[in-house]
Amino acid sequence: MAKSIWAIDPTHSEIGFKVKHMMFTNVSGKFEEIYVNLENEDDHFETSDITFSAEVNSVNTGNLDRDNHLRSADFFDAEHYPKITFKSTAVKKINEGEFQILGDLTIKNVAQSIALDAEYSGLMKDPWGNTKTGLSINGKINRKDFGLTWNTSLETGGVLVGEEIKLTAEIQLIKQ
């Protein structure tokens, strides 16, 4: 068996999130500086070891005040915890092209086991001869499980920031 090593194509990849604001609308954000590496045997996705990291200071929601609040000790505390990381522990095939990625997500030095749903696109050559693959990933976490507990109550009831975070990623990888 031959080991394949894959690196992220950052110009064709995005890792982001959505969270409820004021209990009824979703606010989206993403991380501008992301790193993904994948190693597998003979290009078989189910044999993959996947690692991911994001620079917390690169969070971007399209609003500088909100981004600075997310970087502060109220949320990610980027000064003390500059990276968010993920390390896979297993990849399970569900159906053709559909997988579940199990692994440990670490935010603010708190690691939790999570499951992510992944659509795997298979292999393709780009016009320059590079072998590429793509992943579309979705999952959910509770932000309080990672020590992200800041919130404020609304006059009409409820809270400003929802607890459930929807994770989304569109990843394109290049075979090294």
mmCIF file with all atom_site columns, N, CA, C and O in Angstrom, residues 18-21 23-28 164 166:
data_model
loop_
_atom_site.group_PDB
_atom_site.id
_atom_site.type_symbol
_atom_site.label_atom_id
_atom_site.label_alt_id
_atom_site.label_comp_id
_atom_site.label_asym_id
_atom_site.label_entity_id
_atom_site.label_seq_id
_atom_site.pdbx_PDB_ins_code
_atom_site.Cartn_x
_atom_site.Cartn_y
_atom_site.Cartn_z
_atom_site.occupancy
_atom_site.B_iso_or_equiv
_atom_site.pdbx_formal_charge
_atom_site.auth_seq_id
_atom_site.auth_comp_id
_atom_site.auth_asym_id
_atom_site.auth_atom_id
_atom_site.pdbx_PDB_model_num
ATOM 1  N N  . LYS A 1 18  ? -22.256 28.868 11.631 1.00 0.00 ? 18  LYS A N  1
ATOM 2  C CA . LYS A 1 18  ? -23.472 29.669 11.748 1.00 0.00 ? 18  LYS A CA 1
ATOM 3  C C  . LYS A 1 18  ? -23.989 29.524 13.162 1.00 0.00 ? 18  LYS A C  1
ATOM 4  O O  . LYS A 1 18  ? -23.917 28.444 13.754 1.00 0.00 ? 18  LYS A O  1
ATOM 5  N N  . VAL A 1 19  ? -24.529 30.620 13.689 1.00 0.00 ? 19  VAL A N  1
ATOM 6  C CA . VAL A 1 19  ? -25.107 30.611 15.027 1.00 0.00 ? 19  VAL A CA 1
ATOM 7  C C  . VAL A 1 19  ? -26.328 31.530 15.038 1.00 0.00 ? 19  VAL A C  1
ATOM 8  O O  . VAL A 1 19  ? -26.357 32.543 14.331 1.00 0.00 ? 19  VAL A O  1
ATOM 9  N N  . LYS A 1 20  ? -27.330 31.159 15.813 1.00 0.00 ? 20  LYS A N  1
ATOM 10 C CA . LYS A 1 20  ? -28.535 31.985 15.935 1.00 0.00 ? 20  LYS A CA 1
ATOM 11 C C  . LYS A 1 20  ? -28.214 33.261 16.695 1.00 0.00 ? 20  LYS A C  1
ATOM 12 O O  . LYS A 1 20  ? -27.549 33.248 17.729 1.00 0.00 ? 20  LYS A O  1
ATOM 13 N N  . HIS A 1 21  ? -28.716 34.372 16.172 1.00 0.00 ? 21  HIS A N  1
ATOM 14 C CA . HIS A 1 21  ? -28.608 35.676 16.819 1.00 0.00 ? 21  HIS A CA 1
ATOM 15 C C  . HIS A 1 21  ? -30.019 36.114 17.172 1.00 0.00 ? 21  HIS A C  1
ATOM 16 O O  . HIS A 1 21  ? -30.910 36.100 16.314 1.00 0.00 ? 21  HIS A O  1
ATOM 17 N N  . MET A 1 23  ? -32.218 34.613 18.688 1.00 0.00 ? 23  MET A N  1
ATOM 18 C CA . MET A 1 23  ? -33.121 33.468 18.654 1.00 0.00 ? 23  MET A CA 1
ATOM 19 C C  . MET A 1 23  ? -33.803 33.226 17.303 1.00 0.00 ? 23  MET A C  1
ATOM 20 O O  . MET A 1 23  ? -34.554 32.284 17.168 1.00 0.00 ? 23  MET A O  1
ATOM 21 N N  . PHE A 1 24  ? -33.531 34.075 16.278 1.00 0.00 ? 24  PHE A N  1
ATOM 22 C CA . PHE A 1 24  ? -34.283 33.853 15.047 1.00 0.00 ? 24  PHE A CA 1
ATOM 23 C C  . PHE A 1 24  ? -33.512 34.021 13.746 1.00 0.00 ? 24  PHE A C  1
ATOM 24 O O  . PHE A 1 24  ? -33.994 33.607 12.705 1.00 0.00 ? 24  PHE A O  1
ATOM 25 N N  . THR A 1 25  ? -32.350 34.630 13.732 1.00 0.00 ? 25  THR A N  1
ATOM 26 C CA . THR A 1 25  ? -31.590 34.727 12.484 1.00 0.00 ? 25  THR A CA 1
ATOM 27 C C  . THR A 1 25  ? -30.222 34.091 12.669 1.00 0.00 ? 25  THR A C  1
ATOM 28 O O  . THR A 1 25  ? -29.673 34.073 13.768 1.00 0.00 ? 25  THR A O  1
ATOM 29 N N  . ASN A 1 26  ? -29.675 33.582 11.589 1.00 0.00 ? 26  ASN A N  1
ATOM 30 C CA . ASN A 1 26  ? -28.337 33.001 11.624 1.00 0.00 ? 26  ASN A CA 1
ATOM 31 C C  . ASN A 1 26  ? -27.304 34.049 11.240 1.00 0.00 ? 26  ASN A C  1
ATOM 32 O O  . ASN A 1 26  ? -27.505 34.805 10.289 1.00 0.00 ? 26  ASN A O  1
ATOM 33 N N  . VAL A 1 27  ? -26.202 34.086 11.983 1.00 0.00 ? 27  VAL A N  1
ATOM 34 C CA . VAL A 1 27  ? -25.044 34.884 11.626 1.00 0.00 ? 27  VAL A CA 1
ATOM 35 C C  . VAL A 1 27  ? -23.954 33.908 11.208 1.00 0.00 ? 27  VAL A C  1
ATOM 36 O O  . VAL A 1 27  ? -23.706 32.919 11.897 1.00 0.00 ? 27  VAL A O  1
ATOM 37 N N  . SER A 1 28  ? -23.328 34.182 10.072 1.00 0.00 ? 28  SER A N  1
ATOM 38 C CA . SER A 1 28  ? -22.285 33.304 9.539  1.00 0.00 ? 28  SER A CA 1
ATOM 39 C C  . SER A 1 28  ? -20.915 33.918 9.759  1.00 0.00 ? 28  SER A C  1
ATOM 40 O O  . SER A 1 28  ? -20.762 35.136 9.786  1.00 0.00 ? 28  SER A O  1
ATOM 41 N N  . GLU A 1 164 ? -26.205 26.321 19.906 1.00 0.00 ? 164 GLU A N  1
ATOM 42 C CA . GLU A 1 164 ? -25.836 25.395 18.845 1.00 0.00 ? 164 GLU A CA 1
ATOM 43 C C  . GLU A 1 164 ? -25.075 26.124 17.743 1.00 0.00 ? 164 GLU A C  1
ATOM 44 O O  . GLU A 1 164 ? -25.516 27.155 17.245 1.00 0.00 ? 164 GLU A O  1
ATOM 45 N N  . LYS A 1 166 ? -23.530 25.546 13.974 1.00 0.00 ? 166 LYS A N  1
ATOM 46 C CA . LYS A 1 166 ? -23.492 24.709 12.781 1.00 0.00 ? 166 LYS A CA 1
ATOM 47 C C  . LYS A 1 166 ? -22.140 24.918 12.111 1.00 0.00 ? 166 LYS A C  1
ATOM 48 O O  . LYS A 1 166 ? -21.759 26.040 11.814 1.00 0.00 ? 166 LYS A O  1
#
